[in-house]
mmCIF file of C-alpha atoms and ligand atoms in Angstrom:
data_model
loop_
_atom_site.group_PDB
_atom_site.id
_atom_site.type_symbol
_atom_site.label_atom_id
_atom_site.label_comp_id
_atom_site.label_asym_id
_atom_site.label_seq_id
_atom_site.Cartn_x
_atom_site.Cartn_y
_atom_site.Cartn_z
ATOM 1 C CA MET A 368 134.265 -162.238 -69.294
ATOM 2 C CA ASP A 369 134.695 -160.415 -72.813
ATOM 3 C CA GLU A 370 136.797 -157.629 -73.211
ATOM 4 C CA LYS A 371 135.324 -154.456 -73.514
ATOM 5 C CA LYS A 372 134.566 -153.549 -76.954
ATOM 6 C CA PHE A 373 136.020 -150.012 -78.114
ATOM 7 C CA CYS A 374 132.885 -147.860 -79.343
ATOM 8 C CA SER A 375 133.577 -144.687 -81.172
ATOM 9 C CA ALA A 376 130.938 -142.069 -81.913
ATOM 10 C CA VAL A 377 130.914 -139.723 -84.974
ATOM 11 C CA VAL A 378 128.478 -136.745 -84.398
ATOM 12 C CA VAL A 379 127.731 -134.949 -87.600
ATOM 13 C CA ALA A 380 127.216 -131.190 -87.076
ATOM 14 C CA ALA A 381 128.450 -129.447 -90.405
ATOM 15 C CA GLY A 382 124.890 -129.193 -92.129
ATOM 16 C CA LYS A 383 123.690 -125.504 -93.051
ATOM 17 C CA GLY A 384 120.240 -126.377 -91.963
ATOM 18 C CA THR A 385 118.510 -124.979 -95.153
ATOM 19 C CA ARG A 386 115.008 -126.526 -94.706
ATOM 20 C CA PHE A 387 115.029 -124.961 -91.295
ATOM 21 C CA GLY A 388 115.925 -121.336 -92.437
ATOM 22 C CA SER A 389 117.360 -119.764 -89.538
ATOM 23 C CA ASP A 390 120.858 -117.769 -89.629
ATOM 24 C CA ILE A 391 122.255 -120.062 -87.269
ATOM 25 C CA PRO A 392 122.363 -123.886 -88.114
ATOM 26 C CA LYS A 393 119.722 -125.468 -86.137
ATOM 27 C CA GLN A 394 122.234 -127.825 -84.202
ATOM 28 C CA PHE A 395 123.470 -124.405 -82.536
ATOM 29 C CA LEU A 396 120.051 -123.163 -81.573
ATOM 30 C CA GLU A 397 118.858 -123.483 -77.970
ATOM 31 C CA ILE A 398 117.013 -125.799 -75.917
ATOM 32 C CA GLY A 399 116.864 -124.664 -72.281
ATOM 33 C CA GLY A 400 119.963 -122.315 -72.816
ATOM 34 C CA LYS A 401 122.242 -125.183 -74.222
ATOM 35 C CA PRO A 402 122.599 -125.870 -77.831
ATOM 36 C CA VAL A 403 121.031 -128.601 -79.699
ATOM 37 C CA LEU A 404 124.217 -130.695 -80.148
ATOM 38 C CA TYR A 405 124.995 -130.223 -76.536
ATOM 39 C CA TYR A 406 122.444 -133.018 -75.597
ATOM 40 C CA SER A 407 123.171 -135.973 -77.723
ATOM 41 C CA LEU A 408 126.880 -135.294 -76.780
ATOM 42 C CA LYS A 409 126.242 -135.432 -73.185
ATOM 43 C CA ALA A 410 124.526 -138.726 -73.555
ATOM 44 C CA LEU A 411 127.357 -140.327 -75.469
ATOM 45 C CA CYS A 412 129.596 -138.675 -72.726
ATOM 46 C CA ASP A 413 127.588 -140.390 -70.062
ATOM 47 C CA SER A 414 127.441 -143.674 -71.523
ATOM 48 C CA ASP A 415 129.727 -146.381 -70.489
ATOM 49 C CA ILE A 416 129.258 -147.922 -73.940
ATOM 50 C CA ILE A 417 131.029 -144.880 -75.690
ATOM 51 C CA ASP A 418 134.752 -144.594 -75.241
ATOM 52 C CA GLU A 419 135.684 -141.624 -77.855
ATOM 53 C CA ILE A 420 133.739 -139.155 -79.347
ATOM 54 C CA ILE A 421 134.538 -137.192 -82.888
ATOM 55 C CA ILE A 422 132.637 -134.396 -83.584
ATOM 56 C CA VAL A 423 132.478 -132.949 -87.118
ATOM 57 C CA THR A 424 131.509 -129.413 -87.776
ATOM 58 C CA SER A 425 132.090 -126.626 -90.112
ATOM 59 C CA GLU A 426 134.918 -123.980 -90.172
ATOM 60 C CA GLU A 427 132.883 -121.229 -88.886
ATOM 61 C CA TRP A 428 131.730 -123.130 -85.932
ATOM 62 C CA ILE A 429 134.877 -125.047 -84.803
ATOM 63 C CA ASP A 430 135.674 -122.345 -81.885
ATOM 64 C CA PHE A 431 132.354 -122.359 -80.799
ATOM 65 C CA VAL A 432 132.140 -126.223 -80.361
ATOM 66 C CA THR A 433 135.406 -126.146 -78.692
ATOM 67 C CA GLU A 434 134.741 -123.309 -76.337
ATOM 68 C CA GLU A 435 131.370 -123.189 -75.819
ATOM 69 C CA ILE A 436 130.467 -126.844 -75.738
ATOM 70 C CA VAL A 437 133.321 -129.348 -75.151
ATOM 71 C CA ARG A 438 135.565 -127.284 -73.181
ATOM 72 C CA LYS A 439 132.632 -125.293 -70.977
ATOM 73 C CA TYR A 440 130.912 -128.804 -70.090
ATOM 74 C CA GLU A 441 134.227 -130.982 -69.850
ATOM 75 C CA MET A 442 133.160 -133.478 -72.546
ATOM 76 C CA GLU A 443 136.774 -135.294 -72.025
ATOM 77 C CA LYS A 444 135.587 -138.297 -74.297
ATOM 78 C CA VAL A 445 136.072 -135.860 -77.383
ATOM 79 C CA GLN A 446 139.080 -136.760 -79.008
ATOM 80 C CA ALA A 447 138.733 -134.684 -82.171
ATOM 81 C CA ILE A 448 136.660 -131.779 -83.645
ATOM 82 C CA VAL A 449 136.856 -131.875 -87.590
ATOM 83 C CA LEU A 450 136.020 -130.127 -90.502
ATOM 84 C CA GLY A 451 133.145 -131.485 -92.238
ATOM 85 C CA GLY A 452 132.072 -131.195 -96.100
ATOM 86 C CA ASP A 453 129.486 -130.020 -98.621
ATOM 87 C CA GLU A 454 127.404 -133.324 -98.028
ATOM 88 C CA ARG A 455 126.630 -135.463 -95.236
ATOM 89 C CA TYR A 456 128.408 -138.413 -96.457
ATOM 90 C CA ASP A 457 131.605 -135.996 -96.710
ATOM 91 C CA SER A 458 131.158 -135.105 -93.306
ATOM 92 C CA VAL A 459 130.469 -138.580 -91.985
ATOM 93 C CA PHE A 460 133.645 -139.841 -93.924
ATOM 94 C CA ALA A 461 135.875 -137.055 -92.367
ATOM 95 C CA GLY A 462 134.719 -138.108 -88.959
ATOM 96 C CA LEU A 463 135.417 -141.819 -89.745
ATOM 97 C CA MET A 464 139.130 -140.745 -90.634
ATOM 98 C CA SER A 465 139.698 -139.624 -87.072
ATOM 99 C CA VAL A 466 138.379 -142.399 -85.373
ATOM 100 C CA ASP A 467 140.855 -144.500 -83.304
ATOM 101 C CA ILE A 468 142.120 -147.192 -85.973
ATOM 102 C CA SER A 469 141.764 -150.244 -83.161
ATOM 103 C CA ALA A 470 137.932 -149.335 -82.720
ATOM 104 C CA ASP A 471 135.214 -152.101 -82.786
ATOM 105 C CA TYR A 472 132.018 -150.121 -83.637
ATOM 106 C CA VAL A 473 131.336 -146.568 -84.375
ATOM 107 C CA TYR A 474 128.081 -145.023 -83.745
ATOM 108 C CA ILE A 475 127.307 -142.517 -86.519
ATOM 109 C CA HIS A 476 124.746 -140.035 -85.206
ATOM 110 C CA ASP A 477 123.269 -136.770 -86.506
ATOM 111 C CA GLY A 478 123.812 -133.898 -84.279
ATOM 112 C CA ALA A 479 120.321 -132.378 -85.037
ATOM 113 C CA ARG A 480 118.926 -135.684 -83.088
ATOM 114 C CA PRO A 481 119.092 -134.177 -79.345
ATOM 115 C CA MET A 482 116.911 -136.757 -77.866
ATOM 116 C CA LEU A 483 119.591 -139.786 -77.703
ATOM 117 C CA THR A 484 119.223 -141.936 -74.705
ATOM 118 C CA GLU A 485 121.189 -144.689 -73.141
ATOM 119 C CA ASP A 486 118.505 -147.377 -73.852
ATOM 120 C CA ILE A 487 118.999 -146.455 -77.437
ATOM 121 C CA LEU A 488 122.984 -146.726 -77.353
ATOM 122 C CA ARG A 489 122.544 -149.965 -75.425
ATOM 123 C CA ARG A 490 119.877 -151.580 -77.631
ATOM 124 C CA GLY A 491 122.120 -150.679 -80.509
ATOM 125 C CA PHE A 492 125.400 -151.965 -78.661
ATOM 126 C CA GLU A 493 123.381 -155.335 -78.599
ATOM 127 C CA THR A 494 122.620 -155.386 -81.943
ATOM 128 C CA VAL A 495 125.800 -154.447 -83.567
ATOM 129 C CA SER A 496 127.245 -157.064 -81.213
ATOM 130 C CA LYS A 497 125.230 -159.681 -82.735
ATOM 131 C CA TYR A 498 125.040 -158.664 -86.219
ATOM 132 C CA GLY A 499 127.871 -156.168 -87.083
ATOM 133 C CA THR A 500 125.310 -153.720 -88.249
ATOM 134 C CA ALA A 501 122.561 -151.711 -86.344
ATOM 135 C CA VAL A 502 120.297 -148.865 -87.501
ATOM 136 C CA ALA A 503 117.741 -147.348 -85.438
ATOM 137 C CA ALA A 504 114.095 -147.470 -86.590
ATOM 138 C CA ILE A 505 110.563 -147.291 -85.870
ATOM 139 C CA PRO A 506 107.654 -149.036 -87.448
ATOM 140 C CA SER A 507 105.790 -146.639 -90.026
ATOM 141 C CA SER A 508 102.198 -145.913 -88.501
ATOM 142 C CA ASP A 509 101.778 -144.523 -92.010
ATOM 143 C CA THR A 510 100.947 -146.301 -95.014
ATOM 144 C CA VAL A 511 103.665 -145.516 -97.603
ATOM 145 C CA LYS A 512 103.426 -145.322 -101.281
ATOM 146 C CA ILE A 513 105.745 -145.379 -104.071
ATOM 147 C CA THR A 514 104.883 -142.924 -106.974
ATOM 148 C CA ASP A 515 106.369 -141.950 -110.382
ATOM 149 C CA GLU A 516 107.273 -138.476 -111.358
ATOM 150 C CA ASP A 517 103.491 -137.702 -112.292
ATOM 151 C CA MET A 518 102.507 -138.643 -108.496
ATOM 152 C CA THR A 519 100.935 -141.561 -109.818
ATOM 153 C CA VAL A 520 100.847 -144.857 -107.340
ATOM 154 C CA THR A 521 103.141 -147.521 -108.535
ATOM 155 C CA SER A 522 102.988 -149.823 -105.862
ATOM 156 C CA THR A 523 102.180 -149.992 -101.888
ATOM 157 C CA PRO A 524 104.767 -151.771 -99.713
ATOM 158 C CA ASP A 525 103.503 -154.091 -97.182
ATOM 159 C CA ARG A 526 103.324 -151.722 -94.238
ATOM 160 C CA ASN A 527 104.700 -154.208 -91.712
ATOM 161 C CA SER A 528 107.880 -154.114 -93.857
ATOM 162 C CA VAL A 529 108.172 -150.182 -93.687
ATOM 163 C CA TRP A 530 110.380 -148.572 -91.152
ATOM 164 C CA ARG A 531 111.502 -144.810 -90.565
ATOM 165 C CA ILE A 532 115.234 -144.708 -90.360
ATOM 166 C CA GLN A 533 117.052 -142.459 -87.659
ATOM 167 C CA THR A 534 120.327 -142.194 -86.208
ATOM 168 C CA PRO A 535 122.617 -143.974 -84.275
ATOM 169 C CA GLN A 536 123.595 -146.222 -87.337
ATOM 170 C CA ILE A 537 126.244 -148.328 -85.959
ATOM 171 C CA PHE A 538 128.519 -150.495 -87.856
ATOM 172 C CA GLU A 539 131.500 -152.506 -87.429
ATOM 173 C CA TYR A 540 134.360 -149.979 -88.110
ATOM 174 C CA ASP A 541 136.387 -151.954 -90.629
ATOM 175 C CA MET A 542 133.292 -152.695 -92.639
ATOM 176 C CA ILE A 543 131.943 -148.894 -92.436
ATOM 177 C CA ILE A 544 135.295 -147.550 -93.477
ATOM 178 C CA LYS A 545 135.994 -149.818 -96.106
ATOM 179 C CA ALA A 546 132.707 -149.218 -97.546
ATOM 180 C CA TYR A 547 133.095 -145.401 -97.411
ATOM 181 C CA PHE A 548 136.492 -145.816 -99.033
ATOM 182 C CA SER A 549 135.132 -147.784 -101.911
ATOM 183 C CA LEU A 550 132.462 -145.080 -102.722
ATOM 184 C CA THR A 551 132.313 -143.740 -106.398
ATOM 185 C CA ASP A 552 130.439 -140.969 -107.629
ATOM 186 C CA GLU A 553 128.084 -142.985 -109.116
ATOM 187 C CA ASP A 554 127.507 -144.583 -105.567
ATOM 188 C CA LYS A 555 126.905 -141.263 -104.081
ATOM 189 C CA LYS A 556 123.824 -140.368 -105.880
ATOM 190 C CA GLY A 557 120.793 -140.395 -103.855
ATOM 191 C CA LEU A 558 122.499 -141.516 -100.562
ATOM 192 C CA THR A 559 120.538 -140.448 -97.485
ATOM 193 C CA ASP A 560 122.028 -142.560 -94.780
ATOM 194 C CA ASP A 561 125.017 -144.537 -93.730
ATOM 195 C CA ALA A 562 123.411 -147.899 -94.072
ATOM 196 C CA MET A 563 122.699 -147.205 -97.681
ATOM 197 C CA ILE A 564 126.682 -147.446 -98.295
ATOM 198 C CA ILE A 565 126.606 -150.991 -96.523
ATOM 199 C CA GLU A 566 123.602 -152.225 -98.670
ATOM 200 C CA ARG A 567 125.067 -150.697 -101.890
ATOM 201 C CA LYS A 568 128.948 -151.797 -101.460
ATOM 202 C CA THR A 569 129.068 -154.812 -99.369
ATOM 203 C CA ASP A 570 127.186 -158.253 -98.730
ATOM 204 C CA ASN A 571 126.582 -157.484 -95.342
ATOM 205 C CA PRO A 572 122.832 -157.414 -94.178
ATOM 206 C CA VAL A 573 121.698 -154.267 -92.530
ATOM 207 C CA HIS A 574 119.889 -155.032 -89.269
ATOM 208 C CA LEU A 575 117.470 -152.599 -87.328
ATOM 209 C CA PHE A 576 116.847 -152.173 -83.951
ATOM 210 C CA ILE A 577 113.990 -150.000 -82.478
ATOM 211 C CA GLY A 578 114.756 -146.347 -81.637
ATOM 212 C CA SER A 579 112.500 -144.184 -80.212
ATOM 213 C CA GLU A 580 109.451 -142.110 -81.167
ATOM 214 C CA ASP A 581 111.366 -139.161 -79.368
ATOM 215 C CA ASN A 582 114.595 -139.449 -81.116
ATOM 216 C CA ILE A 583 113.355 -136.784 -83.921
ATOM 217 C CA LYS A 584 115.772 -135.167 -86.340
ATOM 218 C CA ILE A 585 115.233 -131.015 -86.179
ATOM 219 C CA THR A 586 114.575 -130.154 -89.579
ATOM 220 C CA SER A 587 111.897 -127.280 -89.368
ATOM 221 C CA PRO A 588 110.880 -124.701 -86.332
ATOM 222 C CA GLY A 589 108.568 -126.710 -85.377
ATOM 223 C CA ASP A 590 110.414 -129.853 -84.410
ATOM 224 C CA LEU A 591 112.569 -127.255 -82.366
ATOM 225 C CA GLU A 592 109.447 -126.483 -80.232
ATOM 226 C CA ILE A 593 108.722 -130.391 -79.955
ATOM 227 C CA ALA A 594 112.307 -131.056 -78.687
ATOM 228 C CA LYS A 595 112.008 -128.026 -76.390
ATOM 229 C CA GLN A 596 108.807 -129.822 -74.665
ATOM 230 C CA LYS A 597 110.088 -133.308 -74.608
ATOM 231 C CA LEU A 598 113.593 -132.035 -72.912
ATOM 232 C CA SER A 599 111.660 -129.997 -70.373
ATOM 233 C CA LYS A 600 110.069 -132.985 -68.893
HETATM 234 N N1 LIG B 503 125.403 -132.783 -91.761
HETATM 235 C C1 LIG B 503 126.781 -132.553 -92.038
HETATM 236 N N2 LIG B 503 127.363 -132.240 -93.029
HETATM 237 C C2 LIG B 503 126.322 -131.972 -94.448
HETATM 238 C C3 LIG B 503 125.147 -132.047 -94.082
HETATM 239 C C4 LIG B 503 124.624 -132.585 -93.061
HETATM 240 O O1 LIG B 503 127.372 -132.857 -90.979
HETATM 241 N N3 LIG B 503 127.393 -131.425 -95.408
HETATM 242 C C5 LIG B 503 124.599 -133.267 -90.822
HETATM 243 C C6 LIG B 503 123.671 -131.931 -90.149
HETATM 244 O O2 LIG B 503 124.614 -131.092 -89.438
HETATM 245 C C7 LIG B 503 122.725 -133.019 -89.368
HETATM 246 C C8 LIG B 503 122.820 -134.240 -90.081
HETATM 247 O O3 LIG B 503 123.781 -134.440 -90.718
HETATM 248 O O4 LIG B 503 123.073 -133.001 -88.010
HETATM 249 C C9 LIG B 503 121.485 -134.667 -90.886
HETATM 250 O O5 LIG B 503 121.327 -133.554 -91.646
HETATM 251 P P1 LIG B 503 120.011 -132.886 -92.289
HETATM 252 O O6 LIG B 503 118.896 -132.976 -91.217
HETATM 253 O O7 LIG B 503 119.461 -132.687 -93.712
HETATM 254 O O8 LIG B 503 120.602 -131.266 -91.698
HETATM 255 P P2 LIG B 503 121.167 -129.906 -92.588
HETATM 256 O O9 LIG B 503 121.913 -130.879 -94.209
HETATM 257 O O10 LIG B 503 121.833 -129.188 -92.124
HETATM 258 O O11 LIG B 503 119.744 -129.266 -93.166
HETATM 259 P P3 LIG B 503 119.112 -129.259 -94.579
HETATM 260 O O12 LIG B 503 119.292 -130.369 -95.381
HETATM 261 O O13 LIG B 503 117.802 -128.669 -94.275
HETATM 262 O O14 LIG B 503 120.019 -128.096 -95.069
HETATM 263 MG MG1 LIG B 504 120.516 -131.913 -95.060
#
C-alpha cells in the first residue's frame, strides 16, 4: 500500500467581514451556539485525510480562537494559530509558512464556509492525488456575461464551461508555496482565489472537482440564516 500522504489544512479567518456589516467578524458569529469557524475545523479534525491544521486569524481574535474553539473542543490537530494580513492572500501566505515542510498536500479553506464535509475532503483528495491541484467548484446554473465598464455585454461564455469556485482549494505543498513566494505586486492585482496564483505563476493546469451547493461562503446576513437552517438539519 502507498504511504499515507501528509495533508495540511490552512483555514483563513482573519477577514473583517465588511460586506456582512456586523461588529463581530462573520466567522465568529454563532450558529447553534458555536462560532461559524468551529464547523469547518470540526470537519477537518474528524477526517482521517487531514494530518494538521493551521488557523490564520487577526490579533484581536487569537485568544478567542485558542481558548474558545481549539482548547474548548480539544482540536488536537491544530498545530499553529498565526496572524493574518490585510488581504486574503497575505493571510494564506502566513498560514502556508507554518505548514509542516514535509507536507504533501495543503487544503486552503475559508473559515467563513462552515459546510465543509468529509465527502468534499475526499473528492478533493482523489483529485489532488491525480493532478496535483484540486479546486472545489459547482456548475453555474445561471448564464454568465462579460461586460465593459458601462455594463455593455462584450461576450457570453458557453455555460457548460462556467463554474462557481469554492474552497477548499488543494495543491501540492511545494507547488503552492513556490508560487506564493514568487508573487509580485503586479501579480497580486485582482487576485480572488489561490488557484489564480497557480494559473499566473506556473505552467501547472488547475483541476476542478465537484464541491457542494451547500458549501456556501457566509458573505451577508442572509447567508448566515441559510447556514443556520442547513446545519440544524
Ligand atoms: N480572509 C483572511 N484575511 C483577509 C481577508 C479574508 O483570512 N485579509 C478570510 C476571511 O476571514 C474568510 C475568507 O478569507 O474566511 C474569505 O474572505 P471573504 O469572504 O472576502 O471575507 P472578508 O474579507 O472577511 O469579508 P469582506 O470581503 O466582506 O470584508
Ligand atoms: Mg474579503
